[in-house]
Amino acid sequence: MKKLMSMALVLVLTITIAFGQGKNVTKADALLTKGDLKEAAEMIEPATTYEKTKDKGRTWYIRAQIYDKIAQDEALSKDYPDALTKAAESYKKTMELDKEGSTYHGLAQVGYDQLYGRTLNNGVENYNNGDYEAAYNNFMEVSMVNPQDTTGYLYGAMMAQELERYDDALMNYEKLFALDYYPKSALGSVIYLYLNEKDEAEKALEYVKVAQEKYPEDNNFQRQEVDILIKMDKLDNAIVELKDAIAHEPDNALLVSNLAMLYDMTEDYTNAEVYYKQALEMEPDNRNALINLAVLYIGKGDAIMKKVNDMSI
């Protein structure tokens, strides 16, 4: 008899708990409607792990709505710093559980889109107001809401640059590229940051190569490669790259003059003279080519005079 009573008690408790957890969702919804967001959050959480309610789209939609409202409450959101994350995750969970075309799938899609749009608009507004720190945080939230969207990473990187937080900028650009999105401006920024702010010429050179692969028609990246190679004191490599650039722009007197200077720097004065003259044929008023050729001739003259002076009479 005692055994039967124990079994009956367990059954009653199980049914009571199940009923209670089921009621939690309804109670949380009612608290949400009343605006009691803190209590609503406490009420909904057990339902997200209970067997009978954890796989219901309604459970996760109500959870999404609760945390969405909390995220919009400036005071309350301080107690729930992950509210936006929970809202986004819950909207997505709703859409995973309920098939497309169902009520809660549709409601969750609308809620998710509004959450994304509101967060993005906040970032744009803060940027326009000159509050780059707030804008940066907003764009980081955008990328959290939708990690597969490029907008948050791109704008976040731009804000980080404005704030001179170069590591954060590079981190966001890296995430952008990981999505196989390579805007020309982003590549240019990464090259600049590695070369000028991080003093990492090798990394800058790595991204110049990527830029050339993505934008083969843009000769500026090849010129940047030459500049970087010169900075790295790899003059022979720079000569090879500059010759290739000239092959693409044979009428560019500036490139020809620069090639002459590279030969000058490597003390290959014969080729330097050839290319200075070629640059002047293309552009007779090229001041740099004229001056450098004159210096080269003076150097040759000095060398000859030294030989003369060293000769025994």
mmCIF file with all atom_site columns, C-alpha atoms in Angstrom, residues 11-215:
data_model
loop_
_atom_site.group_PDB
_atom_site.id
_atom_site.type_symbol
_atom_site.label_atom_id
_atom_site.label_alt_id
_atom_site.label_comp_id
_atom_site.label_asym_id
_atom_site.label_entity_id
_atom_site.label_seq_id
_atom_site.pdbx_PDB_ins_code
_atom_site.Cartn_x
_atom_site.Cartn_y
_atom_site.Cartn_z
_atom_site.occupancy
_atom_site.B_iso_or_equiv
_atom_site.pdbx_formal_charge
_atom_site.auth_seq_id
_atom_site.auth_comp_id
_atom_site.auth_asym_id
_atom_site.auth_atom_id
_atom_site.pdbx_PDB_model_num
ATOM 1   C CA . LEU A 1 11  ? 3.010  10.797 -10.401 1.00 0.00 ? 11  LEU A CA 1
ATOM 2   C CA . VAL A 1 12  ? 1.164  13.743 -8.855  1.00 0.00 ? 12  VAL A CA 1
ATOM 3   C CA . LEU A 1 13  ? 4.407  15.668 -8.348  1.00 0.00 ? 13  LEU A CA 1
ATOM 4   C CA . THR A 1 14  ? 5.485  14.973 -11.931 1.00 0.00 ? 14  THR A CA 1
ATOM 5   C CA . ILE A 1 15  ? 2.169  16.168 -13.310 1.00 0.00 ? 15  ILE A CA 1
ATOM 6   C CA . THR A 1 16  ? 2.253  19.215 -11.024 1.00 0.00 ? 16  THR A CA 1
ATOM 7   C CA . ILE A 1 17  ? 5.779  20.165 -12.117 1.00 0.00 ? 17  ILE A CA 1
ATOM 8   C CA . ALA A 1 18  ? 4.896  19.639 -15.768 1.00 0.00 ? 18  ALA A CA 1
ATOM 9   C CA . PHE A 1 19  ? 1.774  21.726 -15.393 1.00 0.00 ? 19  PHE A CA 1
ATOM 10  C CA . GLY A 1 20  ? 3.736  24.364 -13.483 1.00 0.00 ? 20  GLY A CA 1
ATOM 11  C CA . GLN A 1 21  ? 6.425  24.627 -16.120 1.00 0.00 ? 21  GLN A CA 1
ATOM 12  C CA . GLY A 1 22  ? 3.775  24.853 -18.803 1.00 0.00 ? 22  GLY A CA 1
ATOM 13  C CA . LYS A 1 23  ? 2.104  27.651 -16.862 1.00 0.00 ? 23  LYS A CA 1
ATOM 14  C CA . ASN A 1 24  ? 5.470  29.416 -16.571 1.00 0.00 ? 24  ASN A CA 1
ATOM 15  C CA . VAL A 1 25  ? 5.347  30.339 -20.254 1.00 0.00 ? 25  VAL A CA 1
ATOM 16  C CA . THR A 1 26  ? 1.854  31.796 -19.914 1.00 0.00 ? 26  THR A CA 1
ATOM 17  C CA . LYS A 1 27  ? 2.802  33.635 -16.713 1.00 0.00 ? 27  LYS A CA 1
ATOM 18  C CA . ALA A 1 28  ? 5.953  35.013 -18.331 1.00 0.00 ? 28  ALA A CA 1
ATOM 19  C CA . ASP A 1 29  ? 3.863  36.246 -21.252 1.00 0.00 ? 29  ASP A CA 1
ATOM 20  C CA . ALA A 1 30  ? 1.445  37.972 -18.866 1.00 0.00 ? 30  ALA A CA 1
ATOM 21  C CA . LEU A 1 31  ? 4.309  39.596 -16.957 1.00 0.00 ? 31  LEU A CA 1
ATOM 22  C CA . LEU A 1 32  ? 5.795  40.773 -20.254 1.00 0.00 ? 32  LEU A CA 1
ATOM 23  C CA . THR A 1 33  ? 2.480  42.377 -21.188 1.00 0.00 ? 33  THR A CA 1
ATOM 24  C CA . LYS A 1 34  ? 2.363  44.117 -17.775 1.00 0.00 ? 34  LYS A CA 1
ATOM 25  C CA . GLY A 1 35  ? 5.930  45.347 -18.206 1.00 0.00 ? 35  GLY A CA 1
ATOM 26  C CA . ASP A 1 36  ? 7.327  43.330 -15.281 1.00 0.00 ? 36  ASP A CA 1
ATOM 27  C CA . LEU A 1 37  ? 10.365 42.353 -17.305 1.00 0.00 ? 37  LEU A CA 1
ATOM 28  C CA . LYS A 1 38  ? 12.618 41.180 -14.479 1.00 0.00 ? 38  LYS A CA 1
ATOM 29  C CA . GLU A 1 39  ? 9.983  38.769 -13.147 1.00 0.00 ? 39  GLU A CA 1
ATOM 30  C CA . ALA A 1 40  ? 9.151  37.693 -16.686 1.00 0.00 ? 40  ALA A CA 1
ATOM 31  C CA . ALA A 1 41  ? 12.801 36.801 -17.300 1.00 0.00 ? 41  ALA A CA 1
ATOM 32  C CA . GLU A 1 42  ? 12.936 34.757 -14.084 1.00 0.00 ? 42  GLU A CA 1
ATOM 33  C CA . MET A 1 43  ? 9.715  32.981 -15.016 1.00 0.00 ? 43  MET A CA 1
ATOM 34  C CA . ILE A 1 44  ? 10.648 32.034 -18.589 1.00 0.00 ? 44  ILE A CA 1
ATOM 35  C CA . GLU A 1 45  ? 14.095 30.555 -17.955 1.00 0.00 ? 45  GLU A CA 1
ATOM 36  C CA . PRO A 1 46  ? 12.999 27.218 -16.390 1.00 0.00 ? 46  PRO A CA 1
ATOM 37  C CA . ALA A 1 47  ? 10.664 26.645 -19.341 1.00 0.00 ? 47  ALA A CA 1
ATOM 38  C CA . THR A 1 48  ? 13.611 26.733 -21.765 1.00 0.00 ? 48  THR A CA 1
ATOM 39  C CA . THR A 1 49  ? 15.105 23.594 -20.217 1.00 0.00 ? 49  THR A CA 1
ATOM 40  C CA . TYR A 1 50  ? 11.956 21.667 -19.287 1.00 0.00 ? 50  TYR A CA 1
ATOM 41  C CA . GLU A 1 51  ? 11.263 18.730 -21.620 1.00 0.00 ? 51  GLU A CA 1
ATOM 42  C CA . LYS A 1 52  ? 7.675  19.652 -22.478 1.00 0.00 ? 52  LYS A CA 1
ATOM 43  C CA . THR A 1 53  ? 8.300  23.338 -23.235 1.00 0.00 ? 53  THR A CA 1
ATOM 44  C CA . LYS A 1 54  ? 11.939 23.637 -24.364 1.00 0.00 ? 54  LYS A CA 1
ATOM 45  C CA . ASP A 1 55  ? 11.147 22.661 -27.954 1.00 0.00 ? 55  ASP A CA 1
ATOM 46  C CA . LYS A 1 56  ? 8.152  24.941 -28.380 1.00 0.00 ? 56  LYS A CA 1
ATOM 47  C CA . GLY A 1 57  ? 8.545  27.980 -30.595 1.00 0.00 ? 57  GLY A CA 1
ATOM 48  C CA . ARG A 1 58  ? 6.206  29.943 -28.326 1.00 0.00 ? 58  ARG A CA 1
ATOM 49  C CA . THR A 1 59  ? 8.553  29.478 -25.351 1.00 0.00 ? 59  THR A CA 1
ATOM 50  C CA . TRP A 1 60  ? 11.508 30.940 -27.192 1.00 0.00 ? 60  TRP A CA 1
ATOM 51  C CA . TYR A 1 61  ? 9.505  33.710 -28.846 1.00 0.00 ? 61  TYR A CA 1
ATOM 52  C CA . ILE A 1 62  ? 8.285  34.962 -25.462 1.00 0.00 ? 62  ILE A CA 1
ATOM 53  C CA . ARG A 1 63  ? 11.854 34.739 -24.137 1.00 0.00 ? 63  ARG A CA 1
ATOM 54  C CA . ALA A 1 64  ? 13.039 36.756 -27.159 1.00 0.00 ? 64  ALA A CA 1
ATOM 55  C CA . GLN A 1 65  ? 10.411 39.419 -26.544 1.00 0.00 ? 65  GLN A CA 1
ATOM 56  C CA . ILE A 1 66  ? 11.318 39.687 -22.859 1.00 0.00 ? 66  ILE A CA 1
ATOM 57  C CA . TYR A 1 67  ? 15.022 40.183 -23.463 1.00 0.00 ? 67  TYR A CA 1
ATOM 58  C CA . ASP A 1 68  ? 14.372 42.427 -26.450 1.00 0.00 ? 68  ASP A CA 1
ATOM 59  C CA . LYS A 1 69  ? 12.400 44.761 -24.173 1.00 0.00 ? 69  LYS A CA 1
ATOM 60  C CA . ILE A 1 70  ? 15.073 44.554 -21.468 1.00 0.00 ? 70  ILE A CA 1
ATOM 61  C CA . ALA A 1 71  ? 17.770 45.480 -23.998 1.00 0.00 ? 71  ALA A CA 1
ATOM 62  C CA . GLN A 1 72  ? 15.800 48.624 -24.856 1.00 0.00 ? 72  GLN A CA 1
ATOM 63  C CA . ASP A 1 73  ? 15.475 49.642 -21.199 1.00 0.00 ? 73  ASP A CA 1
ATOM 64  C CA . GLU A 1 74  ? 18.558 51.737 -20.382 1.00 0.00 ? 74  GLU A CA 1
ATOM 65  C CA . ALA A 1 75  ? 18.365 51.147 -16.625 1.00 0.00 ? 75  ALA A CA 1
ATOM 66  C CA . LEU A 1 76  ? 17.344 47.484 -16.632 1.00 0.00 ? 76  LEU A CA 1
ATOM 67  C CA . SER A 1 77  ? 19.781 46.479 -19.372 1.00 0.00 ? 77  SER A CA 1
ATOM 68  C CA . LYS A 1 78  ? 22.669 47.252 -16.992 1.00 0.00 ? 78  LYS A CA 1
ATOM 69  C CA . ASP A 1 79  ? 21.558 44.258 -14.908 1.00 0.00 ? 79  ASP A CA 1
ATOM 70  C CA . TYR A 1 80  ? 21.266 42.136 -18.059 1.00 0.00 ? 80  TYR A CA 1
ATOM 71  C CA . PRO A 1 81  ? 24.326 42.953 -20.208 1.00 0.00 ? 81  PRO A CA 1
ATOM 72  C CA . ASP A 1 82  ? 23.658 39.914 -22.400 1.00 0.00 ? 82  ASP A CA 1
ATOM 73  C CA . ALA A 1 83  ? 19.992 40.774 -23.024 1.00 0.00 ? 83  ALA A CA 1
ATOM 74  C CA . LEU A 1 84  ? 20.538 41.631 -26.687 1.00 0.00 ? 84  LEU A CA 1
ATOM 75  C CA . THR A 1 85  ? 22.410 38.378 -27.263 1.00 0.00 ? 85  THR A CA 1
ATOM 76  C CA . LYS A 1 86  ? 19.663 36.364 -25.584 1.00 0.00 ? 86  LYS A CA 1
ATOM 77  C CA . ALA A 1 87  ? 16.974 38.144 -27.596 1.00 0.00 ? 87  ALA A CA 1
ATOM 78  C CA . ALA A 1 88  ? 18.717 37.464 -30.916 1.00 0.00 ? 88  ALA A CA 1
ATOM 79  C CA . GLU A 1 89  ? 19.436 33.837 -30.017 1.00 0.00 ? 89  GLU A CA 1
ATOM 80  C CA . SER A 1 90  ? 15.843 33.289 -28.905 1.00 0.00 ? 90  SER A CA 1
ATOM 81  C CA . TYR A 1 91  ? 14.384 34.743 -32.103 1.00 0.00 ? 91  TYR A CA 1
ATOM 82  C CA . LYS A 1 92  ? 16.635 32.439 -34.120 1.00 0.00 ? 92  LYS A CA 1
ATOM 83  C CA . LYS A 1 93  ? 15.737 29.463 -31.921 1.00 0.00 ? 93  LYS A CA 1
ATOM 84  C CA . THR A 1 94  ? 12.039 30.153 -32.513 1.00 0.00 ? 94  THR A CA 1
ATOM 85  C CA . MET A 1 95  ? 12.578 30.091 -36.269 1.00 0.00 ? 95  MET A CA 1
ATOM 86  C CA . GLU A 1 96  ? 14.542 26.847 -35.980 1.00 0.00 ? 96  GLU A CA 1
ATOM 87  C CA . LEU A 1 97  ? 11.788 25.113 -34.009 1.00 0.00 ? 97  LEU A CA 1
ATOM 88  C CA . ASP A 1 98  ? 8.710  26.370 -35.863 1.00 0.00 ? 98  ASP A CA 1
ATOM 89  C CA . LYS A 1 99  ? 8.505  25.850 -39.593 1.00 0.00 ? 99  LYS A CA 1
ATOM 90  C CA . GLU A 1 100 ? 8.343  28.732 -42.034 1.00 0.00 ? 100 GLU A CA 1
ATOM 91  C CA . GLY A 1 101 ? 4.801  29.988 -42.467 1.00 0.00 ? 101 GLY A CA 1
ATOM 92  C CA . SER A 1 102 ? 3.807  29.248 -38.878 1.00 0.00 ? 102 SER A CA 1
ATOM 93  C CA . THR A 1 103 ? 2.660  32.030 -36.560 1.00 0.00 ? 103 THR A CA 1
ATOM 94  C CA . TYR A 1 104 ? 5.672  32.116 -34.259 1.00 0.00 ? 104 TYR A CA 1
ATOM 95  C CA . HIS A 1 105 ? 8.178  31.709 -37.068 1.00 0.00 ? 105 HIS A CA 1
ATOM 96  C CA . GLY A 1 106 ? 6.686  34.781 -38.742 1.00 0.00 ? 106 GLY A CA 1
ATOM 97  C CA . LEU A 1 107 ? 6.569  36.785 -35.520 1.00 0.00 ? 107 LEU A CA 1
ATOM 98  C CA . ALA A 1 108 ? 10.148 35.838 -34.687 1.00 0.00 ? 108 ALA A CA 1
ATOM 99  C CA . GLN A 1 109 ? 11.348 36.871 -38.134 1.00 0.00 ? 109 GLN A CA 1
ATOM 100 C CA . VAL A 1 110 ? 9.728  40.282 -37.742 1.00 0.00 ? 110 VAL A CA 1
ATOM 101 C CA . GLY A 1 111 ? 11.154 40.684 -34.234 1.00 0.00 ? 111 GLY A CA 1
ATOM 102 C CA . TYR A 1 112 ? 14.625 39.641 -35.335 1.00 0.00 ? 112 TYR A CA 1
ATOM 103 C CA . ASP A 1 113 ? 14.619 42.015 -38.319 1.00 0.00 ? 113 ASP A CA 1
ATOM 104 C CA . GLN A 1 114 ? 13.450 44.891 -36.133 1.00 0.00 ? 114 GLN A CA 1
ATOM 105 C CA . LEU A 1 115 ? 16.127 44.109 -33.546 1.00 0.00 ? 115 LEU A CA 1
ATOM 106 C CA . TYR A 1 116 ? 18.814 44.132 -36.232 1.00 0.00 ? 116 TYR A CA 1
ATOM 107 C CA . GLY A 1 117 ? 17.517 47.325 -37.854 1.00 0.00 ? 117 GLY A CA 1
ATOM 108 C CA . ARG A 1 118 ? 17.181 49.170 -34.555 1.00 0.00 ? 118 ARG A CA 1
ATOM 109 C CA . THR A 1 119 ? 20.716 48.261 -33.491 1.00 0.00 ? 119 THR A CA 1
ATOM 110 C CA . LEU A 1 120 ? 22.148 49.317 -36.847 1.00 0.00 ? 120 LEU A CA 1
ATOM 111 C CA . ASN A 1 121 ? 20.231 52.600 -36.802 1.00 0.00 ? 121 ASN A CA 1
ATOM 112 C CA . ASN A 1 122 ? 21.524 53.344 -33.304 1.00 0.00 ? 122 ASN A CA 1
ATOM 113 C CA . GLY A 1 123 ? 25.062 52.931 -34.610 1.00 0.00 ? 123 GLY A CA 1
ATOM 114 C CA . VAL A 1 124 ? 24.471 55.219 -37.569 1.00 0.00 ? 124 VAL A CA 1
ATOM 115 C CA . GLU A 1 125 ? 22.832 57.845 -35.349 1.00 0.00 ? 125 GLU A CA 1
ATOM 116 C CA . ASN A 1 126 ? 25.705 57.788 -32.852 1.00 0.00 ? 126 ASN A CA 1
ATOM 117 C CA . TYR A 1 127 ? 28.205 58.018 -35.697 1.00 0.00 ? 127 TYR A CA 1
ATOM 118 C CA . ASN A 1 128 ? 26.411 61.043 -37.161 1.00 0.00 ? 128 ASN A CA 1
ATOM 119 C CA . ASN A 1 129 ? 26.462 62.639 -33.694 1.00 0.00 ? 129 ASN A CA 1
ATOM 120 C CA . GLY A 1 130 ? 30.206 62.081 -33.436 1.00 0.00 ? 130 GLY A CA 1
ATOM 121 C CA . ASP A 1 131 ? 29.923 59.547 -30.612 1.00 0.00 ? 131 ASP A CA 1
ATOM 122 C CA . TYR A 1 132 ? 32.274 56.976 -32.121 1.00 0.00 ? 132 TYR A CA 1
ATOM 123 C CA . GLU A 1 133 ? 32.582 54.919 -28.934 1.00 0.00 ? 133 GLU A CA 1
ATOM 124 C CA . ALA A 1 134 ? 28.832 54.353 -28.744 1.00 0.00 ? 134 ALA A CA 1
ATOM 125 C CA . ALA A 1 135 ? 28.691 53.758 -32.494 1.00 0.00 ? 135 ALA A CA 1
ATOM 126 C CA . TYR A 1 136 ? 31.436 51.152 -32.218 1.00 0.00 ? 136 TYR A CA 1
ATOM 127 C CA . ASN A 1 137 ? 29.524 49.326 -29.480 1.00 0.00 ? 137 ASN A CA 1
ATOM 128 C CA . ASN A 1 138 ? 26.358 49.413 -31.586 1.00 0.00 ? 138 ASN A CA 1
ATOM 129 C CA . PHE A 1 139 ? 28.103 47.959 -34.618 1.00 0.00 ? 139 PHE A CA 1
ATOM 130 C CA . MET A 1 140 ? 29.605 45.218 -32.452 1.00 0.00 ? 140 MET A CA 1
ATOM 131 C CA . GLU A 1 141 ? 26.049 44.438 -31.352 1.00 0.00 ? 141 GLU A CA 1
ATOM 132 C CA . VAL A 1 142 ? 25.005 44.306 -35.009 1.00 0.00 ? 142 VAL A CA 1
ATOM 133 C CA . SER A 1 143 ? 27.662 41.678 -35.718 1.00 0.00 ? 143 SER A CA 1
ATOM 134 C CA . MET A 1 144 ? 26.539 39.751 -32.637 1.00 0.00 ? 144 MET A CA 1
ATOM 135 C CA . VAL A 1 145 ? 22.891 39.815 -33.741 1.00 0.00 ? 145 VAL A CA 1
ATOM 136 C CA . ASN A 1 146 ? 23.880 38.568 -37.194 1.00 0.00 ? 146 ASN A CA 1
ATOM 137 C CA . PRO A 1 147 ? 27.431 37.147 -37.316 1.00 0.00 ? 147 PRO A CA 1
ATOM 138 C CA . GLN A 1 148 ? 27.063 36.348 -41.026 1.00 0.00 ? 148 GLN A CA 1
ATOM 139 C CA . ASP A 1 149 ? 26.340 39.956 -41.974 1.00 0.00 ? 149 ASP A CA 1
ATOM 140 C CA . THR A 1 150 ? 29.271 42.083 -43.136 1.00 0.00 ? 150 THR A CA 1
ATOM 141 C CA . THR A 1 151 ? 27.840 45.463 -42.092 1.00 0.00 ? 151 THR A CA 1
ATOM 142 C CA . GLY A 1 152 ? 28.694 45.292 -38.390 1.00 0.00 ? 152 GLY A CA 1
ATOM 143 C CA . TYR A 1 153 ? 32.295 44.240 -38.994 1.00 0.00 ? 153 TYR A CA 1
ATOM 144 C CA . LEU A 1 154 ? 32.920 46.854 -41.686 1.00 0.00 ? 154 LEU A CA 1
ATOM 145 C CA . TYR A 1 155 ? 31.440 49.780 -39.764 1.00 0.00 ? 155 TYR A CA 1
ATOM 146 C CA . GLY A 1 156 ? 32.926 48.509 -36.509 1.00 0.00 ? 156 GLY A CA 1
ATOM 147 C CA . ALA A 1 157 ? 36.379 48.505 -38.087 1.00 0.00 ? 157 ALA A CA 1
ATOM 148 C CA . MET A 1 158 ? 35.872 52.051 -39.343 1.00 0.00 ? 158 MET A CA 1
ATOM 149 C CA . MET A 1 159 ? 34.810 53.257 -35.890 1.00 0.00 ? 159 MET A CA 1
ATOM 150 C CA . ALA A 1 160 ? 37.772 51.517 -34.268 1.00 0.00 ? 160 ALA A CA 1
ATOM 151 C CA . GLN A 1 161 ? 40.089 53.368 -36.650 1.00 0.00 ? 161 GLN A CA 1
ATOM 152 C CA . GLU A 1 162 ? 38.472 56.667 -35.723 1.00 0.00 ? 162 GLU A CA 1
ATOM 153 C CA . LEU A 1 163 ? 39.111 55.785 -32.068 1.00 0.00 ? 163 LEU A CA 1
ATOM 154 C CA . GLU A 1 164 ? 42.711 54.776 -32.900 1.00 0.00 ? 164 GLU A CA 1
ATOM 155 C CA . ARG A 1 165 ? 42.007 51.278 -31.598 1.00 0.00 ? 165 ARG A CA 1
ATOM 156 C CA . TYR A 1 166 ? 43.928 49.616 -34.360 1.00 0.00 ? 166 TYR A CA 1
ATOM 157 C CA . ASP A 1 167 ? 43.873 46.071 -32.977 1.00 0.00 ? 167 ASP A CA 1
ATOM 158 C CA . ASP A 1 168 ? 40.073 46.216 -32.807 1.00 0.00 ? 168 ASP A CA 1
ATOM 159 C CA . ALA A 1 169 ? 39.965 47.590 -36.343 1.00 0.00 ? 169 ALA A CA 1
ATOM 160 C CA . LEU A 1 170 ? 42.149 44.777 -37.664 1.00 0.00 ? 170 LEU A CA 1
ATOM 161 C CA . MET A 1 171 ? 40.103 42.181 -35.769 1.00 0.00 ? 171 MET A CA 1
ATOM 162 C CA . ASN A 1 172 ? 36.922 43.384 -37.468 1.00 0.00 ? 172 ASN A CA 1
ATOM 163 C CA . TYR A 1 173 ? 38.534 43.508 -40.892 1.00 0.00 ? 173 TYR A CA 1
ATOM 164 C CA . GLU A 1 174 ? 39.757 39.928 -40.390 1.00 0.00 ? 174 GLU A CA 1
ATOM 165 C CA . LYS A 1 175 ? 36.200 38.820 -39.563 1.00 0.00 ? 175 LYS A CA 1
ATOM 166 C CA . LEU A 1 176 ? 34.957 40.660 -42.633 1.00 0.00 ? 176 LEU A CA 1
ATOM 167 C CA . PHE A 1 177 ? 37.447 38.843 -44.864 1.00 0.00 ? 177 PHE A CA 1
ATOM 168 C CA . ALA A 1 178 ? 36.537 35.530 -43.218 1.00 0.00 ? 178 ALA A CA 1
ATOM 169 C CA . LEU A 1 179 ? 33.076 36.025 -44.763 1.00 0.00 ? 179 LEU A CA 1
ATOM 170 C CA . ASP A 1 180 ? 34.790 36.226 -48.160 1.00 0.00 ? 180 ASP A CA 1
ATOM 171 C CA . TYR A 1 181 ? 34.019 39.940 -48.496 1.00 0.00 ? 181 TYR A CA 1
ATOM 172 C CA . TYR A 1 182 ? 36.987 42.072 -49.553 1.00 0.00 ? 182 TYR A CA 1
ATOM 173 C CA . PRO A 1 183 ? 36.016 45.708 -50.207 1.00 0.00 ? 183 PRO A CA 1
ATOM 174 C CA . LYS A 1 184 ? 38.856 47.627 -51.805 1.00 0.00 ? 184 LYS A CA 1
ATOM 175 C CA . SER A 1 185 ? 38.681 50.297 -49.097 1.00 0.00 ? 185 SER A CA 1
ATOM 176 C CA . ALA A 1 186 ? 38.954 47.657 -46.350 1.00 0.00 ? 186 ALA A CA 1
ATOM 177 C CA . LEU A 1 187 ? 42.021 46.080 -47.943 1.00 0.00 ? 187 LEU A CA 1
ATOM 178 C CA . GLY A 1 188 ? 43.598 49.516 -48.295 1.00 0.00 ? 188 GLY A CA 1
ATOM 179 C CA . SER A 1 189 ? 42.937 50.239 -44.625 1.00 0.00 ? 189 SER A CA 1
ATOM 180 C CA . VAL A 1 190 ? 44.452 46.946 -43.475 1.00 0.00 ? 190 VAL A CA 1
ATOM 181 C CA . ILE A 1 191 ? 47.569 47.528 -45.582 1.00 0.00 ? 191 ILE A CA 1
ATOM 182 C CA . TYR A 1 192 ? 47.895 51.043 -44.151 1.00 0.00 ? 192 TYR A CA 1
ATOM 183 C CA . LEU A 1 193 ? 47.392 49.899 -40.549 1.00 0.00 ? 193 LEU A CA 1
ATOM 184 C CA . TYR A 1 194 ? 49.932 47.105 -40.719 1.00 0.00 ? 194 TYR A CA 1
ATOM 185 C CA . LEU A 1 195 ? 52.475 49.278 -42.504 1.00 0.00 ? 195 LEU A CA 1
ATOM 186 C CA . ASN A 1 196 ? 52.125 52.561 -40.627 1.00 0.00 ? 196 ASN A CA 1
ATOM 187 C CA . GLU A 1 197 ? 50.488 51.873 -37.265 1.00 0.00 ? 197 GLU A CA 1
ATOM 188 C CA . LYS A 1 198 ? 51.696 48.364 -36.457 1.00 0.00 ? 198 LYS A CA 1
ATOM 189 C CA . ASP A 1 199 ? 55.046 48.532 -38.271 1.00 0.00 ? 199 ASP A CA 1
ATOM 190 C CA . GLU A 1 200 ? 54.480 45.046 -39.674 1.00 0.00 ? 200 GLU A CA 1
ATOM 191 C CA . ALA A 1 201 ? 55.621 45.331 -43.272 1.00 0.00 ? 201 ALA A CA 1
ATOM 192 C CA . GLU A 1 202 ? 55.414 41.575 -43.862 1.00 0.00 ? 202 GLU A CA 1
ATOM 193 C CA . LYS A 1 203 ? 51.712 41.545 -42.943 1.00 0.00 ? 203 LYS A CA 1
ATOM 194 C CA . ALA A 1 204 ? 51.120 44.614 -45.098 1.00 0.00 ? 204 ALA A CA 1
ATOM 195 C CA . LEU A 1 205 ? 52.824 42.835 -47.991 1.00 0.00 ? 205 LEU A CA 1
ATOM 196 C CA . GLU A 1 206 ? 50.645 39.774 -47.401 1.00 0.00 ? 206 GLU A CA 1
ATOM 197 C CA . TYR A 1 207 ? 47.486 41.853 -47.796 1.00 0.00 ? 207 TYR A CA 1
ATOM 198 C CA . VAL A 1 208 ? 48.858 43.709 -50.811 1.00 0.00 ? 208 VAL A CA 1
ATOM 199 C CA . LYS A 1 209 ? 49.112 40.296 -52.483 1.00 0.00 ? 209 LYS A CA 1
ATOM 200 C CA . VAL A 1 210 ? 45.490 39.564 -51.529 1.00 0.00 ? 210 VAL A CA 1
ATOM 201 C CA . ALA A 1 211 ? 44.417 42.951 -52.904 1.00 0.00 ? 211 ALA A CA 1
ATOM 202 C CA . GLN A 1 212 ? 46.207 42.303 -56.199 1.00 0.00 ? 212 GLN A CA 1
ATOM 203 C CA . GLU A 1 213 ? 44.467 38.948 -56.472 1.00 0.00 ? 213 GLU A CA 1
ATOM 204 C CA . LYS A 1 214 ? 41.035 40.456 -55.779 1.00 0.00 ? 214 LYS A CA 1
ATOM 205 C CA . TYR A 1 215 ? 41.553 43.606 -57.882 1.00 0.00 ? 215 TYR A CA 1
#
